[in-house]
């Protein structure tokens, strides 16, 4: 089955607070996006990847990718205001013969080859897969005034990561139905699940964290320096 990579890189990195897209910020001297893409080289998914980028930064992304991956071609698509809209644009741009799409956050540079392979195998077998790790913190549900209303049983909770990998028809249908309903989520597996699709969890790793804040970037620099991932 032909697999294609879709990288969500169209966020503006507001929580990073640098005033520029997070994916272009350096991690140990190399843009985060490039470090993330490098992780997919072993699976043969760099060539032809669909990369969704912020509309005002298209040229900067194109120049950065051309300098770091001179032999590779990419399909750059413009993102939307929310991640879900960005991914929808990327899904519309897949090659017509792609059967499996591997959707990954640009901001997770330490995904492992084993996770990528397992997510593709699982999606091929079950239709939909998400990488996730068992919750280590106890998670509290709170009301709008900040009072705890519930403590869900941690043993059934997982922290969601990417890649989220799907048969193309499965994820396209879920996105279309969510668009009709006006339903938005911060990940794609939730859309499949909402319309009664089955999503199988693939065990991730703690170092596949998302770089969201300056503290995350500092941790990611430490991981690089100490060769932990
Ligand atoms: N993303 C996207 N399109 C959006 C929003 C997010 O493609 N409209 C991507 C980001 O580039 C990132 C991933 O989705 O790789 C996860 O999003 P997040 O960590 O929230 O990144 P940002 O939206 O850039 O950060 P912030 O929410 O702090 O602005
Ligand atoms: Mg965001």
mmCIF file of C-alpha atoms and ligand atoms in Angstrom:
data_model
loop_
_atom_site.group_PDB
_atom_site.id
_atom_site.type_symbol
_atom_site.label_atom_id
_atom_site.label_comp_id
_atom_site.label_asym_id
_atom_site.label_seq_id
_atom_site.Cartn_x
_atom_site.Cartn_y
_atom_site.Cartn_z
ATOM 1 C CA UNK A 1 0.000 0.000 0.000
ATOM 2 C CA UNK A 2 1.353 3.420 -0.857
ATOM 3 C CA UNK A 3 1.861 5.636 2.217
ATOM 4 C CA UNK A 4 2.321 9.387 2.179
ATOM 5 C CA UNK A 5 3.405 11.742 4.957
ATOM 6 C CA UNK A 6 1.340 14.809 5.868
ATOM 7 C CA UNK A 7 3.110 17.229 8.194
ATOM 8 C CA UNK A 8 1.012 19.805 10.077
ATOM 9 C CA UNK A 9 3.344 22.811 10.247
ATOM 10 C CA UNK A 10 0.914 25.686 9.789
ATOM 11 C CA UNK A 11 0.652 26.792 13.413
ATOM 12 C CA UNK A 12 1.922 30.194 14.486
ATOM 13 C CA UNK A 13 3.531 29.073 17.729
ATOM 14 C CA UNK A 14 1.721 31.564 19.923
ATOM 15 C CA UNK A 15 2.599 29.757 23.140
ATOM 16 C CA UNK A 16 6.236 29.824 22.122
ATOM 17 C CA UNK A 17 5.957 33.598 22.061
ATOM 18 C CA UNK A 18 8.665 34.231 19.453
ATOM 19 C CA UNK A 19 6.419 35.808 16.813
ATOM 20 C CA UNK A 20 7.403 33.309 14.130
ATOM 21 C CA UNK A 21 6.215 29.822 13.148
ATOM 22 C CA UNK A 22 7.535 27.245 15.588
ATOM 23 C CA UNK A 23 8.437 24.774 12.836
ATOM 24 C CA UNK A 24 11.129 27.149 11.537
ATOM 25 C CA UNK A 25 12.702 27.781 14.942
ATOM 26 C CA UNK A 26 16.100 26.167 15.389
ATOM 27 C CA UNK A 27 16.565 23.082 17.536
ATOM 28 C CA UNK A 28 20.301 22.640 18.054
ATOM 29 C CA UNK A 29 20.917 24.823 14.998
ATOM 30 C CA UNK A 30 18.513 23.129 12.565
ATOM 31 C CA UNK A 31 14.820 24.075 12.025
ATOM 32 C CA UNK A 32 12.480 21.870 14.049
ATOM 33 C CA UNK A 33 10.634 20.926 10.843
ATOM 34 C CA UNK A 34 13.823 19.588 9.254
ATOM 35 C CA UNK A 35 14.684 17.521 12.329
ATOM 36 C CA UNK A 36 11.157 16.092 12.291
ATOM 37 C CA UNK A 37 11.254 15.264 8.585
ATOM 38 C CA UNK A 38 14.620 13.530 8.991
ATOM 39 C CA UNK A 39 12.900 10.998 11.260
ATOM 40 C CA UNK A 40 10.792 9.809 8.309
ATOM 41 C CA UNK A 41 13.697 9.199 5.977
ATOM 42 C CA UNK A 42 14.107 5.543 6.979
ATOM 43 C CA UNK A 43 10.470 4.839 6.109
ATOM 44 C CA UNK A 44 10.972 6.487 2.695
ATOM 45 C CA UNK A 45 8.357 9.126 3.497
ATOM 46 C CA UNK A 46 10.320 12.354 3.021
ATOM 47 C CA UNK A 47 10.152 12.455 -0.776
ATOM 48 C CA UNK A 48 6.717 13.709 -1.855
ATOM 49 C CA UNK A 49 5.550 14.635 1.648
ATOM 50 C CA UNK A 50 2.661 17.085 1.916
ATOM 51 C CA UNK A 51 3.655 19.895 4.268
ATOM 52 C CA UNK A 52 0.991 22.319 5.410
ATOM 53 C CA UNK A 53 2.462 25.735 6.181
ATOM 54 C CA UNK A 54 1.180 29.149 7.305
ATOM 55 C CA UNK A 55 -0.055 31.110 4.294
ATOM 56 C CA UNK A 56 2.128 34.170 4.948
ATOM 57 C CA UNK A 57 5.319 32.123 5.311
ATOM 58 C CA UNK A 58 5.170 29.891 2.257
ATOM 59 C CA UNK A 59 8.341 31.248 0.641
ATOM 60 C CA UNK A 60 10.341 30.999 3.863
ATOM 61 C CA UNK A 61 9.308 27.354 4.240
ATOM 62 C CA UNK A 62 10.050 26.554 0.605
ATOM 63 C CA UNK A 63 13.518 28.148 0.815
ATOM 64 C CA UNK A 64 14.337 26.395 4.093
ATOM 65 C CA UNK A 65 13.324 22.978 2.741
ATOM 66 C CA UNK A 66 15.177 23.486 -0.552
ATOM 67 C CA UNK A 67 18.378 24.364 1.335
ATOM 68 C CA UNK A 68 18.245 21.367 3.696
ATOM 69 C CA UNK A 69 16.719 18.725 1.383
ATOM 70 C CA UNK A 70 17.974 19.729 -2.087
ATOM 71 C CA UNK A 71 17.189 16.309 -3.588
ATOM 72 C CA UNK A 72 13.637 16.033 -2.277
ATOM 73 C CA UNK A 73 10.386 17.389 -3.639
ATOM 74 C CA UNK A 74 7.581 18.433 -1.341
ATOM 75 C CA UNK A 75 4.044 19.587 -1.841
ATOM 76 C CA UNK A 76 3.500 22.750 0.209
ATOM 77 C CA UNK A 77 -0.108 23.536 1.056
ATOM 78 C CA UNK A 78 -1.517 26.495 2.916
ATOM 79 C CA UNK A 79 -2.905 25.906 6.379
ATOM 80 C CA UNK A 80 -6.093 27.139 7.987
ATOM 81 C CA UNK A 81 -6.869 28.911 11.238
ATOM 82 C CA UNK A 82 -7.140 25.643 13.173
ATOM 83 C CA UNK A 83 -5.087 22.487 12.939
ATOM 84 C CA UNK A 84 -8.099 20.527 11.688
ATOM 85 C CA UNK A 85 -8.503 22.915 8.732
ATOM 86 C CA UNK A 86 -4.797 22.670 7.972
ATOM 87 C CA UNK A 87 -4.941 18.878 7.931
ATOM 88 C CA UNK A 88 -8.061 18.995 5.724
ATOM 89 C CA UNK A 89 -6.125 21.072 3.178
ATOM 90 C CA UNK A 90 -3.290 18.558 3.309
ATOM 91 C CA UNK A 91 -5.664 15.615 2.827
ATOM 92 C CA UNK A 92 -7.024 17.268 -0.328
ATOM 93 C CA UNK A 93 -3.494 17.462 -1.733
ATOM 94 C CA UNK A 94 -2.474 13.794 -1.348
ATOM 95 C CA UNK A 95 -1.413 11.863 -4.444
ATOM 96 C CA UNK A 96 -4.409 10.120 -5.999
ATOM 97 C CA UNK A 97 -2.849 6.659 -5.489
ATOM 98 C CA UNK A 98 -2.049 7.151 -1.786
ATOM 99 C CA UNK A 99 -3.809 4.568 0.399
ATOM 100 C CA UNK A 100 -2.334 5.334 3.828
ATOM 101 C CA UNK A 101 -1.699 8.828 5.208
ATOM 102 C CA UNK A 102 0.708 9.378 8.101
ATOM 103 C CA UNK A 103 -0.255 12.653 9.812
ATOM 104 C CA UNK A 104 2.416 14.111 12.066
ATOM 105 C CA UNK A 105 2.965 17.353 13.986
ATOM 106 C CA UNK A 106 6.008 19.309 12.814
ATOM 107 C CA UNK A 107 6.540 20.089 16.493
ATOM 108 C CA UNK A 108 7.375 16.448 17.470
ATOM 109 C CA UNK A 109 10.970 15.958 16.293
ATOM 110 C CA UNK A 110 11.748 12.848 18.346
ATOM 111 C CA UNK A 111 9.293 10.345 16.897
ATOM 112 C CA UNK A 112 10.926 6.928 16.505
ATOM 113 C CA UNK A 113 11.176 4.745 13.420
ATOM 114 C CA UNK A 114 9.486 1.942 15.378
ATOM 115 C CA UNK A 115 6.428 4.136 16.086
ATOM 116 C CA UNK A 116 6.186 5.218 12.465
ATOM 117 C CA UNK A 117 6.347 1.636 11.208
ATOM 118 C CA UNK A 118 3.902 0.340 13.824
ATOM 119 C CA UNK A 119 1.406 3.102 13.075
ATOM 120 C CA UNK A 120 1.448 2.288 9.367
ATOM 121 C CA UNK A 121 1.043 -1.454 9.994
ATOM 122 C CA UNK A 122 -1.821 -0.815 12.418
ATOM 123 C CA UNK A 123 -3.633 1.586 10.073
ATOM 124 C CA UNK A 124 -3.295 -0.883 7.216
ATOM 125 C CA UNK A 125 -4.850 -3.593 9.399
ATOM 126 C CA UNK A 126 -7.487 -1.561 11.314
ATOM 127 C CA UNK A 127 -8.078 1.630 9.316
ATOM 128 C CA UNK A 128 -6.949 4.090 11.969
ATOM 129 C CA UNK A 129 -4.089 4.307 14.469
ATOM 130 C CA UNK A 130 -2.837 6.897 16.899
ATOM 131 C CA UNK A 131 0.396 6.898 18.798
ATOM 132 C CA UNK A 132 -0.188 7.593 22.506
ATOM 133 C CA UNK A 133 1.447 7.050 25.898
ATOM 134 C CA UNK A 134 -0.204 6.015 29.177
ATOM 135 C CA UNK A 135 -1.030 9.101 31.258
ATOM 136 C CA UNK A 136 1.555 9.531 34.001
ATOM 137 C CA UNK A 137 -0.044 12.537 35.690
ATOM 138 C CA UNK A 138 -3.385 12.205 37.414
ATOM 139 C CA UNK A 139 -5.809 14.177 35.213
ATOM 140 C CA UNK A 140 -8.408 16.436 36.825
ATOM 141 C CA UNK A 141 -11.620 17.666 35.265
ATOM 142 C CA UNK A 142 -12.509 21.148 36.515
ATOM 143 C CA UNK A 143 -15.412 23.549 36.149
ATOM 144 C CA UNK A 144 -15.161 27.101 34.827
ATOM 145 C CA UNK A 145 -14.418 28.464 38.294
ATOM 146 C CA UNK A 146 -11.445 26.169 38.721
ATOM 147 C CA UNK A 147 -13.030 23.660 41.108
ATOM 148 C CA UNK A 148 -12.286 19.991 40.582
ATOM 149 C CA UNK A 149 -15.385 18.115 39.462
ATOM 150 C CA UNK A 150 -13.934 14.713 38.600
ATOM 151 C CA UNK A 151 -10.793 12.615 38.607
ATOM 152 C CA UNK A 152 -11.077 10.080 35.760
ATOM 153 C CA UNK A 153 -9.447 6.708 36.424
ATOM 154 C CA UNK A 154 -5.884 7.181 35.238
ATOM 155 C CA UNK A 155 -5.424 3.558 34.242
ATOM 156 C CA UNK A 156 -7.752 4.142 31.264
ATOM 157 C CA UNK A 157 -6.191 7.458 30.173
ATOM 158 C CA UNK A 158 -3.630 7.992 27.451
ATOM 159 C CA UNK A 159 -1.822 11.119 26.302
ATOM 160 C CA UNK A 160 -2.297 11.510 22.576
ATOM 161 C CA UNK A 161 0.701 11.957 20.268
ATOM 162 C CA UNK A 162 1.300 11.739 16.545
ATOM 163 C CA UNK A 163 1.704 10.117 14.057
ATOM 164 C CA UNK A 164 -1.942 9.418 13.542
ATOM 165 C CA UNK A 165 -2.176 7.128 10.558
ATOM 166 C CA UNK A 166 -5.235 6.253 8.506
ATOM 167 C CA UNK A 167 -6.547 4.654 5.401
ATOM 168 C CA UNK A 168 -7.174 7.734 3.282
ATOM 169 C CA UNK A 169 -10.882 7.030 2.716
ATOM 170 C CA UNK A 170 -11.453 6.654 6.486
ATOM 171 C CA UNK A 171 -9.918 9.989 7.493
ATOM 172 C CA UNK A 172 -11.386 11.888 4.543
ATOM 173 C CA UNK A 173 -14.878 10.730 5.462
ATOM 174 C CA UNK A 174 -14.398 11.679 9.119
ATOM 175 C CA UNK A 175 -13.173 15.159 8.140
ATOM 176 C CA UNK A 176 -16.109 15.645 5.761
ATOM 177 C CA UNK A 177 -18.631 14.695 8.440
ATOM 178 C CA UNK A 178 -16.956 16.914 11.050
ATOM 179 C CA UNK A 179 -17.081 19.825 8.604
ATOM 180 C CA UNK A 180 -20.836 19.226 8.051
ATOM 181 C CA UNK A 181 -21.395 19.099 11.830
ATOM 182 C CA UNK A 182 -19.165 22.070 12.607
ATOM 183 C CA UNK A 183 -17.227 19.807 14.976
ATOM 184 C CA UNK A 184 -13.612 20.677 15.773
ATOM 185 C CA UNK A 185 -10.968 18.658 17.561
ATOM 186 C CA UNK A 186 -7.273 19.125 18.195
ATOM 187 C CA UNK A 187 -6.393 15.776 16.597
ATOM 188 C CA UNK A 188 -7.667 13.587 13.754
ATOM 189 C CA UNK A 189 -8.247 10.254 15.483
ATOM 190 C CA UNK A 190 -10.983 11.915 17.542
ATOM 191 C CA UNK A 191 -12.905 12.619 14.323
ATOM 192 C CA UNK A 192 -12.789 8.964 13.256
ATOM 193 C CA UNK A 193 -13.905 7.859 16.712
ATOM 194 C CA UNK A 194 -16.760 10.398 16.780
ATOM 195 C CA UNK A 195 -18.312 8.762 13.719
ATOM 196 C CA UNK A 196 -18.012 5.276 15.225
ATOM 197 C CA UNK A 197 -14.759 4.350 13.566
ATOM 198 C CA UNK A 198 -12.266 2.219 15.461
ATOM 199 C CA UNK A 199 -8.909 3.735 16.328
ATOM 200 C CA UNK A 200 -6.178 1.505 17.654
ATOM 201 C CA UNK A 201 -3.499 2.856 19.998
ATOM 202 C CA UNK A 202 0.166 2.334 19.153
ATOM 203 C CA UNK A 203 2.499 2.745 22.131
ATOM 204 C CA UNK A 204 4.577 5.923 21.837
ATOM 205 C CA UNK A 205 7.574 7.154 23.794
ATOM 206 C CA UNK A 206 7.823 9.975 26.356
ATOM 207 C CA UNK A 207 10.424 11.761 24.200
ATOM 208 C CA UNK A 208 7.918 12.095 21.354
ATOM 209 C CA UNK A 209 6.592 15.153 23.195
ATOM 210 C CA UNK A 210 5.274 18.213 21.375
ATOM 211 C CA UNK A 211 7.398 21.350 21.543
ATOM 212 C CA UNK A 212 4.822 23.878 22.665
ATOM 213 C CA UNK A 213 6.506 26.315 25.088
ATOM 214 C CA UNK A 214 10.037 27.693 25.533
ATOM 215 C CA UNK A 215 10.505 25.125 28.326
ATOM 216 C CA UNK A 216 9.736 22.303 25.863
ATOM 217 C CA UNK A 217 12.302 23.704 23.440
ATOM 218 C CA UNK A 218 14.908 23.822 26.228
ATOM 219 C CA UNK A 219 14.117 20.163 27.045
ATOM 220 C CA UNK A 220 14.391 19.255 23.370
ATOM 221 C CA UNK A 221 17.846 20.888 23.250
ATOM 222 C CA UNK A 222 18.907 18.777 26.253
ATOM 223 C CA UNK A 223 17.619 15.616 24.588
ATOM 224 C CA UNK A 224 19.697 16.448 21.509
ATOM 225 C CA UNK A 225 22.879 17.287 23.444
ATOM 226 C CA UNK A 226 22.651 14.119 25.531
ATOM 227 C CA UNK A 227 21.727 12.006 22.479
ATOM 228 C CA UNK A 228 18.690 10.614 24.283
ATOM 229 C CA UNK A 229 16.496 10.216 21.199
HETATM 230 N N1 LIG B 1 -0.912 23.367 13.250
HETATM 231 C C1 LIG B 1 -1.327 23.546 11.936
HETATM 232 N N2 LIG B 1 -2.300 24.476 11.637
HETATM 233 C C2 LIG B 1 -2.856 25.222 12.614
HETATM 234 C C3 LIG B 1 -2.455 25.030 13.960
HETATM 235 C C4 LIG B 1 -1.479 24.085 14.247
HETATM 236 O O1 LIG B 1 -0.804 22.871 11.033
HETATM 237 N N3 LIG B 1 -3.763 26.132 12.300
HETATM 238 C C5 LIG B 1 0.188 22.419 13.547
HETATM 239 C C6 LIG B 1 1.370 23.094 14.242
HETATM 240 O O2 LIG B 1 2.249 23.667 13.268
HETATM 241 C C7 LIG B 1 1.988 21.977 15.047
HETATM 242 C C8 LIG B 1 0.802 21.031 15.319
HETATM 243 O O3 LIG B 1 -0.262 21.435 14.453
HETATM 244 O O4 LIG B 1 3.006 21.281 14.351
HETATM 245 C C9 LIG B 1 0.371 21.082 16.770
HETATM 246 O O5 LIG B 1 -0.133 22.376 17.071
HETATM 247 P P1 LIG B 1 0.393 23.328 18.225
HETATM 248 O O6 LIG B 1 1.404 22.669 19.065
HETATM 249 O O7 LIG B 1 -0.796 23.943 18.878
HETATM 250 O O8 LIG B 1 1.209 24.457 17.394
HETATM 251 P P2 LIG B 1 0.848 25.966 17.176
HETATM 252 O O9 LIG B 1 -0.594 26.087 16.827
HETATM 253 O O10 LIG B 1 1.859 26.498 16.239
HETATM 254 O O11 LIG B 1 1.130 26.591 18.619
HETATM 255 P P3 LIG B 1 0.162 27.559 19.458
HETATM 256 O O12 LIG B 1 -1.128 26.797 19.669
HETATM 257 O O13 LIG B 1 0.920 27.811 20.704
HETATM 258 O O14 LIG B 1 -0.030 28.797 18.608
HETATM 259 MG MG1 LIG B 2 -2.093 25.490 18.245
#
